[in-house]
mmCIF file of C-alpha atoms and ligand atoms in Angstrom:
data_model
loop_
_atom_site.group_PDB
_atom_site.id
_atom_site.type_symbol
_atom_site.label_atom_id
_atom_site.label_comp_id
_atom_site.label_asym_id
_atom_site.label_seq_id
_atom_site.Cartn_x
_atom_site.Cartn_y
_atom_site.Cartn_z
ATOM 1 C CA MET A 1 -78.085 28.768 19.690
ATOM 2 C CA LEU A 2 -74.781 27.265 20.768
ATOM 3 C CA ALA A 3 -74.937 25.251 23.985
ATOM 4 C CA ARG A 4 -72.318 25.957 26.665
ATOM 5 C CA ILE A 5 -72.024 22.922 28.878
ATOM 6 C CA PRO A 6 -68.809 22.785 30.906
ATOM 7 C CA LEU A 7 -67.271 19.523 32.134
ATOM 8 C CA VAL A 8 -67.896 20.703 35.710
ATOM 9 C CA ASP A 9 -69.968 23.740 36.760
ATOM 10 C CA LEU A 10 -68.669 25.037 40.083
ATOM 11 C CA LYS A 11 -70.604 28.325 39.748
ATOM 12 C CA ALA A 12 -73.957 26.528 39.631
ATOM 13 C CA GLN A 13 -73.052 24.640 42.797
ATOM 14 C CA TYR A 14 -71.950 27.813 44.604
ATOM 15 C CA ARG A 15 -75.207 29.574 43.687
ATOM 16 C CA SER A 16 -77.221 26.713 45.220
ATOM 17 C CA ILE A 17 -75.523 27.047 48.666
ATOM 18 C CA LYS A 18 -74.217 30.636 48.557
ATOM 19 C CA ALA A 19 -75.694 31.852 51.852
ATOM 20 C CA GLU A 20 -74.244 28.978 53.883
ATOM 21 C CA ILE A 21 -70.820 29.146 52.223
ATOM 22 C CA ASP A 22 -70.564 32.908 52.636
ATOM 23 C CA ALA A 23 -71.532 32.646 56.310
ATOM 24 C CA ALA A 24 -68.943 29.906 56.932
ATOM 25 C CA ILE A 25 -66.167 31.946 55.308
ATOM 26 C CA GLN A 26 -67.181 35.064 57.246
ATOM 27 C CA ARG A 27 -67.163 33.092 60.515
ATOM 28 C CA VAL A 28 -63.547 31.985 59.944
ATOM 29 C CA VAL A 29 -62.474 35.529 59.073
ATOM 30 C CA ASP A 30 -64.250 36.950 62.143
ATOM 31 C CA ARG A 31 -62.519 34.435 64.415
ATOM 32 C CA THR A 32 -59.150 34.830 62.619
ATOM 33 C CA GLU A 33 -58.318 31.255 63.573
ATOM 34 C CA PHE A 34 -56.817 30.287 60.231
ATOM 35 C CA ILE A 35 -54.524 27.356 61.042
ATOM 36 C CA LEU A 36 -56.002 24.085 62.399
ATOM 37 C CA GLY A 37 -58.311 24.820 65.350
ATOM 38 C CA GLY A 38 -62.037 24.214 65.647
ATOM 39 C CA GLU A 39 -63.022 24.350 61.975
ATOM 40 C CA VAL A 40 -60.528 21.666 60.960
ATOM 41 C CA GLY A 41 -61.427 19.446 63.925
ATOM 42 C CA THR A 42 -65.153 19.716 63.198
ATOM 43 C CA PHE A 43 -64.750 18.782 59.556
ATOM 44 C CA GLU A 44 -62.414 15.889 60.450
ATOM 45 C CA ARG A 45 -65.003 14.444 62.850
ATOM 46 C CA ASN A 46 -67.905 14.925 60.452
ATOM 47 C CA PHE A 47 -66.081 13.405 57.489
ATOM 48 C CA ALA A 48 -64.999 10.438 59.654
ATOM 49 C CA ALA A 49 -68.649 9.915 60.680
ATOM 50 C CA TYR A 50 -69.755 10.108 57.040
ATOM 51 C CA LEU A 51 -67.201 7.484 55.993
ATOM 52 C CA GLY A 52 -67.550 5.246 59.022
ATOM 53 C CA ALA A 53 -63.801 5.673 59.539
ATOM 54 C CA HIS A 54 -62.168 5.837 62.944
ATOM 55 C CA GLU A 55 -60.258 9.004 62.174
ATOM 56 C CA VAL A 56 -59.619 11.704 59.562
ATOM 57 C CA VAL A 57 -56.584 13.991 59.385
ATOM 58 C CA GLY A 58 -57.001 17.088 57.201
ATOM 59 C CA ILE A 59 -54.074 17.683 54.833
ATOM 60 C CA ALA A 60 -53.167 20.545 52.497
ATOM 61 C CA SER A 61 -53.835 18.526 49.303
ATOM 62 C CA GLY A 62 -54.522 15.052 47.998
ATOM 63 C CA SER A 63 -50.954 14.824 46.726
ATOM 64 C CA ALA A 64 -49.544 15.622 50.171
ATOM 65 C CA ALA A 65 -52.018 13.147 51.722
ATOM 66 C CA LEU A 66 -50.563 10.371 49.532
ATOM 67 C CA GLN A 67 -47.004 11.217 50.467
ATOM 68 C CA LEU A 68 -47.690 11.454 54.206
ATOM 69 C CA ALA A 69 -49.658 8.178 54.181
ATOM 70 C CA LEU A 70 -46.737 6.372 52.532
ATOM 71 C CA LEU A 71 -44.240 7.876 54.997
ATOM 72 C CA ALA A 72 -46.485 7.021 57.958
ATOM 73 C CA CYS A 73 -46.356 3.374 56.811
ATOM 74 C CA GLY A 74 -42.560 3.578 56.816
ATOM 75 C CA ILE A 75 -42.164 3.387 53.039
ATOM 76 C CA ARG A 76 -38.656 4.528 52.161
ATOM 77 C CA HIS A 77 -35.702 4.305 49.825
ATOM 78 C CA GLY A 78 -35.303 0.887 48.224
ATOM 79 C CA ASP A 79 -38.963 -0.107 48.646
ATOM 80 C CA GLU A 80 -41.364 -0.871 45.809
ATOM 81 C CA VAL A 81 -45.010 0.176 45.693
ATOM 82 C CA ILE A 82 -47.461 -1.415 43.233
ATOM 83 C CA THR A 83 -49.809 1.071 41.587
ATOM 84 C CA PRO A 84 -51.645 1.674 38.299
ATOM 85 C CA SER A 85 -50.227 3.888 35.557
ATOM 86 C CA PHE A 86 -53.739 4.847 34.431
ATOM 87 C CA THR A 87 -54.242 7.630 37.007
ATOM 88 C CA PHE A 88 -53.300 11.214 37.751
ATOM 89 C CA VAL A 89 -49.520 11.637 38.035
ATOM 90 C CA ALA A 90 -49.720 12.499 41.765
ATOM 91 C CA THR A 91 -50.166 8.830 42.739
ATOM 92 C CA ALA A 92 -46.740 7.841 41.377
ATOM 93 C CA GLU A 93 -45.154 11.162 42.327
ATOM 94 C CA ALA A 94 -45.958 10.529 46.001
ATOM 95 C CA ILE A 95 -44.302 7.115 45.855
ATOM 96 C CA ILE A 96 -41.139 8.620 44.365
ATOM 97 C CA HIS A 97 -41.120 11.526 46.845
ATOM 98 C CA ALA A 98 -41.268 8.947 49.642
ATOM 99 C CA GLY A 99 -38.054 7.519 48.161
ATOM 100 C CA ALA A 100 -39.626 4.332 46.789
ATOM 101 C CA ARG A 101 -40.010 2.931 43.291
ATOM 102 C CA PRO A 102 -43.439 2.796 41.614
ATOM 103 C CA VAL A 103 -44.124 -0.590 39.999
ATOM 104 C CA PHE A 104 -46.853 -0.053 37.422
ATOM 105 C CA VAL A 105 -49.399 -2.822 36.890
ATOM 106 C CA ASP A 106 -52.034 -2.969 34.150
ATOM 107 C CA ILE A 107 -55.770 -2.415 34.635
ATOM 108 C CA ASP A 108 -59.007 -4.308 34.069
ATOM 109 C CA PRO A 109 -60.409 -3.064 30.729
ATOM 110 C CA ALA A 110 -63.986 -2.939 32.107
ATOM 111 C CA THR A 111 -63.455 -1.008 35.356
ATOM 112 C CA TYR A 112 -60.125 0.722 34.539
ATOM 113 C CA ASN A 113 -58.910 -0.289 38.006
ATOM 114 C CA LEU A 114 -55.814 -2.271 38.999
ATOM 115 C CA ASP A 115 -56.093 -5.888 37.792
ATOM 116 C CA PRO A 116 -55.586 -8.007 40.949
ATOM 117 C CA ASN A 117 -54.501 -11.013 38.862
ATOM 118 C CA GLN A 118 -51.488 -9.078 37.653
ATOM 119 C CA VAL A 119 -50.644 -7.570 41.036
ATOM 120 C CA GLU A 120 -49.537 -10.875 42.554
ATOM 121 C CA ALA A 121 -46.996 -11.443 39.762
ATOM 122 C CA ALA A 122 -45.511 -7.983 40.345
ATOM 123 C CA ILE A 123 -44.738 -8.606 44.032
ATOM 124 C CA THR A 124 -41.000 -8.932 44.792
ATOM 125 C CA PRO A 125 -39.052 -9.147 48.072
ATOM 126 C CA ARG A 126 -38.794 -5.327 47.944
ATOM 127 C CA THR A 127 -42.563 -4.732 47.664
ATOM 128 C CA ARG A 128 -43.918 -2.911 50.722
ATOM 129 C CA ALA A 129 -47.305 -1.589 49.628
ATOM 130 C CA ILE A 130 -50.137 -1.739 47.118
ATOM 131 C CA LEU A 131 -51.623 1.647 46.198
ATOM 132 C CA PRO A 132 -54.821 1.149 44.145
ATOM 133 C CA VAL A 133 -56.811 4.101 42.756
ATOM 134 C CA HIS A 134 -60.627 4.090 42.804
ATOM 135 C CA LEU A 135 -60.643 5.558 39.318
ATOM 136 C CA TYR A 136 -63.492 7.855 38.221
ATOM 137 C CA GLY A 137 -65.275 7.079 41.521
ATOM 138 C CA GLN A 138 -65.514 3.294 41.204
ATOM 139 C CA SER A 139 -63.906 1.171 43.918
ATOM 140 C CA ALA A 140 -60.941 -1.016 42.999
ATOM 141 C CA GLU A 141 -61.312 -4.774 43.668
ATOM 142 C CA MET A 142 -60.509 -4.450 47.332
ATOM 143 C CA ALA A 143 -61.343 -7.995 48.505
ATOM 144 C CA ALA A 144 -58.682 -9.551 46.281
ATOM 145 C CA LEU A 145 -56.177 -6.803 47.058
ATOM 146 C CA SER A 146 -56.809 -7.041 50.835
ATOM 147 C CA ASP A 147 -56.299 -10.801 50.779
ATOM 148 C CA MET A 148 -53.042 -10.398 48.923
ATOM 149 C CA ALA A 149 -51.840 -7.568 51.175
ATOM 150 C CA GLU A 150 -52.574 -9.662 54.242
ATOM 151 C CA ARG A 151 -50.956 -12.833 52.875
ATOM 152 C CA ARG A 152 -47.815 -11.042 51.717
ATOM 153 C CA GLU A 153 -47.710 -8.600 54.665
ATOM 154 C CA LEU A 154 -47.997 -5.469 52.556
ATOM 155 C CA TRP A 155 -49.553 -2.099 53.298
ATOM 156 C CA LEU A 156 -52.739 -1.359 51.404
ATOM 157 C CA ILE A 157 -53.263 2.382 50.822
ATOM 158 C CA GLU A 158 -56.264 3.659 48.862
ATOM 159 C CA ASP A 159 -56.020 6.614 46.494
ATOM 160 C CA ALA A 160 -59.612 7.724 47.107
ATOM 161 C CA ALA A 161 -59.119 11.159 45.510
ATOM 162 C CA GLN A 162 -62.039 10.471 43.137
ATOM 163 C CA ALA A 163 -64.131 8.305 45.448
ATOM 164 C CA HIS A 164 -66.069 10.491 47.932
ATOM 165 C CA GLY A 165 -69.352 8.634 48.401
ATOM 166 C CA ALA A 166 -68.211 5.459 46.615
ATOM 167 C CA GLU A 167 -68.861 2.107 48.295
ATOM 168 C CA TYR A 168 -67.553 -1.433 48.115
ATOM 169 C CA CYS A 169 -69.623 -4.283 49.586
ATOM 170 C CA GLY A 170 -71.550 -1.842 51.789
ATOM 171 C CA LYS A 171 -68.466 -0.016 53.111
ATOM 172 C CA ARG A 172 -67.319 3.367 51.964
ATOM 173 C CA CYS A 173 -64.112 3.851 50.029
ATOM 174 C CA GLY A 174 -61.697 5.442 52.451
ATOM 175 C CA THR A 175 -62.225 2.673 55.044
ATOM 176 C CA LEU A 176 -61.008 -0.327 53.046
ATOM 177 C CA GLY A 177 -57.213 -0.215 53.382
ATOM 178 C CA HIS A 178 -54.724 0.540 56.171
ATOM 179 C CA LEU A 179 -54.930 4.205 55.157
ATOM 180 C CA ALA A 180 -56.769 6.139 52.444
ATOM 181 C CA CYS A 181 -56.087 9.471 50.785
ATOM 182 C CA PHE A 182 -58.681 11.988 49.626
ATOM 183 C CA SER A 183 -58.301 15.104 47.516
ATOM 184 C CA PHE A 184 -60.724 18.005 47.855
ATOM 185 C CA TYR A 185 -59.485 19.685 44.673
ATOM 186 C CA PRO A 186 -62.357 21.959 43.549
ATOM 187 C CA GLY A 187 -63.608 19.661 40.761
ATOM 188 C CA LYS A 188 -63.811 16.499 42.898
ATOM 189 C CA ASN A 189 -67.113 15.153 44.302
ATOM 190 C CA LEU A 190 -66.398 17.025 47.527
ATOM 191 C CA GLY A 191 -64.370 20.046 46.475
ATOM 192 C CA ALA A 192 -62.821 22.875 48.489
ATOM 193 C CA TYR A 193 -62.292 26.474 47.338
ATOM 194 C CA GLY A 194 -58.604 25.831 46.836
ATOM 195 C CA ASP A 195 -56.260 22.926 47.547
ATOM 196 C CA ALA A 196 -57.210 20.502 50.308
ATOM 197 C CA GLY A 197 -57.017 16.797 51.152
ATOM 198 C CA ALA A 198 -57.238 14.223 53.936
ATOM 199 C CA VAL A 199 -55.871 10.920 55.151
ATOM 200 C CA THR A 200 -58.397 8.531 56.673
ATOM 201 C CA GLY A 201 -57.924 5.307 58.595
ATOM 202 C CA ASN A 202 -58.809 3.113 61.547
ATOM 203 C CA ASP A 203 -55.395 2.513 63.130
ATOM 204 C CA PRO A 204 -54.703 5.142 65.848
ATOM 205 C CA THR A 205 -50.915 4.630 65.678
ATOM 206 C CA LEU A 206 -50.744 5.243 61.914
ATOM 207 C CA MET A 207 -53.129 8.185 62.150
ATOM 208 C CA ALA A 208 -51.072 9.768 64.957
ATOM 209 C CA ARG A 209 -48.028 9.546 62.686
ATOM 210 C CA VAL A 210 -49.908 11.259 59.844
ATOM 211 C CA ARG A 211 -51.090 13.986 62.243
ATOM 212 C CA LYS A 212 -47.518 14.618 63.341
ATOM 213 C CA LEU A 213 -46.079 14.539 59.820
ATOM 214 C CA ARG A 214 -48.533 17.202 58.571
ATOM 215 C CA ASP A 215 -47.391 19.671 61.253
ATOM 216 C CA HIS A 216 -43.565 19.625 61.341
ATOM 217 C CA GLY A 217 -43.217 16.473 63.417
ATOM 218 C CA ARG A 218 -44.531 18.411 66.388
ATOM 219 C CA SER A 219 -45.306 16.730 69.716
ATOM 220 C CA GLY A 220 -45.637 20.033 71.597
ATOM 221 C CA LYS A 221 -45.726 23.702 70.593
ATOM 222 C CA TYR A 222 -41.926 23.966 70.497
ATOM 223 C CA VAL A 223 -41.005 20.277 70.424
ATOM 224 C CA HIS A 224 -40.298 18.585 67.087
ATOM 225 C CA ASP A 225 -39.282 14.977 67.501
ATOM 226 C CA ASP A 226 -39.758 13.830 63.892
ATOM 227 C CA LEU A 227 -38.964 15.367 60.528
ATOM 228 C CA GLY A 228 -42.327 16.576 59.254
ATOM 229 C CA PHE A 229 -43.923 18.940 56.768
ATOM 230 C CA GLY A 230 -46.138 22.032 56.631
ATOM 231 C CA GLU A 231 -49.066 20.233 54.990
ATOM 232 C CA ARG A 232 -52.053 21.143 57.195
ATOM 233 C CA LEU A 233 -55.610 21.587 55.959
ATOM 234 C CA ASP A 234 -56.436 25.261 56.468
ATOM 235 C CA ALA A 235 -59.454 26.459 58.425
ATOM 236 C CA LEU A 236 -61.151 28.300 55.531
ATOM 237 C CA GLN A 237 -61.136 25.154 53.399
ATOM 238 C CA ALA A 238 -62.373 23.053 56.332
ATOM 239 C CA ALA A 239 -65.292 25.458 56.878
ATOM 240 C CA VAL A 240 -66.275 25.307 53.189
ATOM 241 C CA LEU A 241 -65.924 21.508 53.125
ATOM 242 C CA ASP A 242 -68.054 21.088 56.237
ATOM 243 C CA VAL A 243 -70.927 22.971 54.559
ATOM 244 C CA LYS A 244 -70.578 20.971 51.358
ATOM 245 C CA LEU A 245 -70.313 17.632 53.201
ATOM 246 C CA ARG A 246 -74.002 18.009 54.194
ATOM 247 C CA TYR A 247 -74.911 17.878 50.508
ATOM 248 C CA LEU A 248 -72.498 15.150 49.405
ATOM 249 C CA GLU A 249 -75.003 12.288 49.558
ATOM 250 C CA SER A 250 -77.665 14.119 47.542
ATOM 251 C CA TRP A 251 -75.027 15.234 45.023
ATOM 252 C CA VAL A 252 -73.709 11.686 44.589
ATOM 253 C CA GLU A 253 -77.285 10.467 44.072
ATOM 254 C CA ARG A 254 -77.790 13.071 41.357
ATOM 255 C CA ARG A 255 -74.502 12.114 39.694
ATOM 256 C CA ARG A 256 -75.708 8.501 39.681
ATOM 257 C CA ALA A 257 -79.072 9.480 38.214
ATOM 258 C CA HIS A 258 -77.344 11.459 35.445
ATOM 259 C CA ALA A 259 -75.050 8.499 34.737
ATOM 260 C CA ARG A 260 -78.078 6.180 34.427
ATOM 261 C CA MET A 261 -79.638 8.653 32.015
ATOM 262 C CA TYR A 262 -76.491 8.812 29.874
ATOM 263 C CA ASN A 263 -76.237 4.979 29.967
ATOM 264 C CA ALA A 264 -79.832 4.538 28.799
ATOM 265 C CA MET A 265 -79.593 7.119 26.021
ATOM 266 C CA LEU A 266 -76.291 5.698 24.764
ATOM 267 C CA ALA A 267 -77.328 2.030 25.108
ATOM 268 C CA ASP A 268 -77.805 1.376 21.371
ATOM 269 C CA CYS A 269 -74.892 3.570 20.337
ATOM 270 C CA GLU A 270 -71.410 2.394 19.279
ATOM 271 C CA VAL A 271 -69.722 3.560 22.483
ATOM 272 C CA ASN A 272 -68.866 1.757 25.729
ATOM 273 C CA THR A 273 -70.670 3.221 28.741
ATOM 274 C CA PRO A 274 -69.099 2.785 32.198
ATOM 275 C CA PRO A 275 -70.176 -0.472 33.880
ATOM 276 C CA GLU A 276 -70.844 -0.606 37.609
ATOM 277 C CA ALA A 277 -69.191 -3.712 39.073
ATOM 278 C CA ASP A 278 -71.226 -6.040 41.360
ATOM 279 C CA GLY A 279 -71.391 -4.912 44.989
ATOM 280 C CA VAL A 280 -70.018 -1.492 44.110
ATOM 281 C CA ARG A 281 -71.564 1.966 44.388
ATOM 282 C CA HIS A 282 -69.961 4.090 41.690
ATOM 283 C CA ALA A 283 -69.725 7.751 42.778
ATOM 284 C CA TYR A 284 -69.172 9.078 39.217
ATOM 285 C CA CYS A 285 -66.547 11.686 39.955
ATOM 286 C CA LEU A 286 -66.181 11.428 36.171
ATOM 287 C CA TYR A 287 -68.527 9.932 33.583
ATOM 288 C CA VAL A 288 -66.258 8.292 31.033
ATOM 289 C CA ILE A 289 -67.232 6.561 27.793
ATOM 290 C CA ARG A 290 -64.941 4.733 25.389
ATOM 291 C CA THR A 291 -64.955 4.948 21.616
ATOM 292 C CA ALA A 292 -62.458 4.196 18.857
ATOM 293 C CA ASP A 293 -63.341 7.608 17.320
ATOM 294 C CA ARG A 294 -62.511 9.464 20.506
ATOM 295 C CA ASP A 295 -60.590 12.407 19.046
ATOM 296 C CA TYR A 296 -63.274 13.093 16.408
ATOM 297 C CA VAL A 297 -66.118 12.823 18.932
ATOM 298 C CA MET A 298 -64.316 15.144 21.364
ATOM 299 C CA ALA A 299 -63.554 17.744 18.671
ATOM 300 C CA THR A 300 -67.197 17.712 17.532
ATOM 301 C CA LEU A 301 -68.511 18.047 21.098
ATOM 302 C CA ARG A 302 -66.182 20.981 21.738
ATOM 303 C CA GLU A 303 -67.248 22.672 18.480
ATOM 304 C CA ARG A 304 -70.819 22.455 19.766
ATOM 305 C CA GLY A 305 -69.952 23.987 23.128
ATOM 306 C CA VAL A 306 -69.639 20.815 25.203
ATOM 307 C CA GLY A 307 -66.640 20.636 27.562
ATOM 308 C CA ALA A 308 -65.637 17.024 26.936
ATOM 309 C CA SER A 309 -62.173 16.086 28.184
ATOM 310 C CA ILE A 310 -59.715 13.173 28.586
ATOM 311 C CA HIS A 311 -58.677 11.459 31.816
ATOM 312 C CA TYR A 312 -55.954 10.547 30.960
ATOM 313 C CA PRO A 313 -54.475 11.016 27.494
ATOM 314 C CA VAL A 314 -50.968 9.821 28.468
ATOM 315 C CA PRO A 315 -50.369 7.016 30.968
ATOM 316 C CA VAL A 316 -48.093 7.934 33.862
ATOM 317 C CA HIS A 317 -45.360 5.454 32.866
ATOM 318 C CA GLN A 318 -45.068 7.205 29.474
ATOM 319 C CA GLN A 319 -44.801 10.723 30.885
ATOM 320 C CA PRO A 320 -41.484 12.430 30.122
ATOM 321 C CA VAL A 321 -40.629 12.676 33.816
ATOM 322 C CA MET A 322 -41.007 8.912 34.320
ATOM 323 C CA ARG A 323 -38.825 8.299 31.281
ATOM 324 C CA LYS A 324 -36.221 10.646 32.751
ATOM 325 C CA LEU A 325 -36.294 8.780 36.057
ATOM 326 C CA GLY A 326 -36.205 5.344 34.409
ATOM 327 C CA TYR A 327 -39.706 4.232 35.441
ATOM 328 C CA ASP A 328 -40.978 3.810 31.878
ATOM 329 C CA GLY A 329 -40.078 0.131 31.459
ATOM 330 C CA ALA A 330 -43.508 -1.422 32.033
ATOM 331 C CA ARG A 331 -45.520 -2.877 29.119
ATOM 332 C CA LEU A 332 -49.149 -2.108 29.896
ATOM 333 C CA PRO A 333 -51.213 -2.895 26.785
ATOM 334 C CA VAL A 334 -54.657 -2.242 28.310
ATOM 335 C CA THR A 335 -53.589 1.057 29.870
ATOM 336 C CA GLU A 336 -51.940 2.176 26.634
ATOM 337 C CA ARG A 337 -55.006 1.321 24.513
ATOM 338 C CA VAL A 338 -57.578 2.785 26.876
ATOM 339 C CA CYS A 339 -55.746 6.146 26.945
ATOM 340 C CA GLN A 340 -56.538 6.464 23.231
ATOM 341 C CA GLU A 341 -60.247 5.740 23.681
ATOM 342 C CA VAL A 342 -61.604 7.267 26.897
ATOM 343 C CA LEU A 343 -63.679 10.435 26.849
ATOM 344 C CA SER A 344 -65.086 12.262 29.902
ATOM 345 C CA LEU A 345 -68.511 13.879 29.415
ATOM 346 C CA PRO A 346 -69.954 16.737 31.503
ATOM 347 C CA LEU A 347 -71.208 15.483 34.849
ATOM 348 C CA TYR A 348 -72.160 17.533 37.899
ATOM 349 C CA PRO A 349 -75.193 17.481 40.183
ATOM 350 C CA GLU A 350 -76.822 20.565 38.596
ATOM 351 C CA LEU A 351 -76.637 19.143 35.039
ATOM 352 C CA GLU A 352 -80.091 19.036 33.402
ATOM 353 C CA GLN A 353 -81.810 16.315 31.385
ATOM 354 C CA SER A 354 -82.077 18.594 28.339
ATOM 355 C CA GLN A 355 -78.308 19.096 28.452
ATOM 356 C CA ILE A 356 -77.677 15.335 28.578
ATOM 357 C CA GLU A 357 -80.064 14.915 25.613
ATOM 358 C CA TYR A 358 -78.138 17.562 23.679
ATOM 359 C CA ILE A 359 -74.735 15.946 24.431
ATOM 360 C CA VAL A 360 -75.993 12.474 23.466
ATOM 361 C CA GLY A 361 -77.473 13.930 20.265
ATOM 362 C CA VAL A 362 -74.053 15.231 19.209
ATOM 363 C CA ILE A 363 -72.384 11.885 20.019
ATOM 364 C CA ARG A 364 -75.012 10.034 17.959
ATOM 365 C CA GLU A 365 -74.261 12.211 14.928
ATOM 366 C CA CYS A 366 -70.589 11.188 15.237
ATOM 367 C CA VAL A 367 -70.824 7.439 15.807
ATOM 368 C CA GLN A 368 -74.352 6.477 14.562
HETATM 369 C C1 PLP B 1 -56.934 14.752 42.159
HETATM 370 C C2 PLP B 1 -56.132 13.532 42.335
HETATM 371 C C3 PLP B 1 -54.963 13.494 43.123
HETATM 372 C C4 PLP B 1 -54.289 14.730 43.647
HETATM 373 O O1 PLP B 1 -55.018 15.522 44.474
HETATM 374 P P1 PLP B 1 -54.627 17.051 44.702
HETATM 375 O O2 PLP B 1 -55.570 17.467 45.791
HETATM 376 O O3 PLP B 1 -54.869 17.790 43.422
HETATM 377 O O4 PLP B 1 -53.214 17.130 45.133
HETATM 378 C C5 PLP B 1 -54.353 12.272 43.323
HETATM 379 N N1 PLP B 1 -54.821 11.146 42.764
HETATM 380 C C6 PLP B 1 -55.913 11.145 41.984
HETATM 381 C C7 PLP B 1 -56.387 9.857 41.402
HETATM 382 C C8 PLP B 1 -56.594 12.336 41.720
HETATM 383 O O5 PLP B 1 -57.664 12.321 40.922
#
């Protein structure tokens, strides 16, 4: 019998909490309070408490969260923002939408995160911010980046879109920079039933700016004293997220247990398993191995019903749009090599041991 193991199984998760989710959705519909209001406020407070952050502002998506965070820091035309190219395109897009120039810096080949040693060399008089990504759910090297940001008076903004539940030296990702941006895209560790995101932070002045920017620069019902956006988190998504937030810790623990199982079963196999850096709690938004035979392994897994996938096959600086805009000049040898070798395997809390055994069995046939 052919196995069918998707990369992410959102149906299995819904089945496990159906009654609570359905009740939350019904409550919003009964109240017909769809924009901001109590549901959004409740989720913002609960997510802030979970993170240990001073404040959370719910935003319509992770992409919008990145853009509003940059604008709240005053990033504008002529500025440069240092960021990795090995990420989802939204990170660089937000920088460009804010009017600034993304300066792509290479990654550490072990963690796939921004290499702090190369960040310093990329700082120019125009640099205003560093925007690291906690890729796959593993924190970037925040101590080195914080030091540098402080010394050079730069903003430090986390792209925590993949890092719900991740920690760095005992603190949660989302509390480590001046601001942090989360996505609640359905497949993320904490996923909504549509688009959703948040900005988190500890500075009340910055957070007030984000709050204003998300709702048309409003300071009163009919008073708009800044140019803003319509990028609010909607009440239905907030209600769903607030239910799912109660399960986040147990889900992250199960992701970590599955990752340990994969690591152990693949230990004597010719593939690189993801290392967990010292002092870091990896949240395994994605479980990513590396192998020189990536395309063959992926094709074989897919033939056998396993939804393996690639994050990311093309680095951002080599995307056609970046070429068009003239941001393709960087030479990033690690990023460019790793894109050819990474392979994401199915990982979600409801995944079963027998399924991991099956997936590893197929990989072993391919690479010995
Ligand atoms: C998902 C993701 C985003 C974008 O989030 P959306 O909610 O889809 O807009 C940004 N950065 C990274 C690293 C992501 O994984």
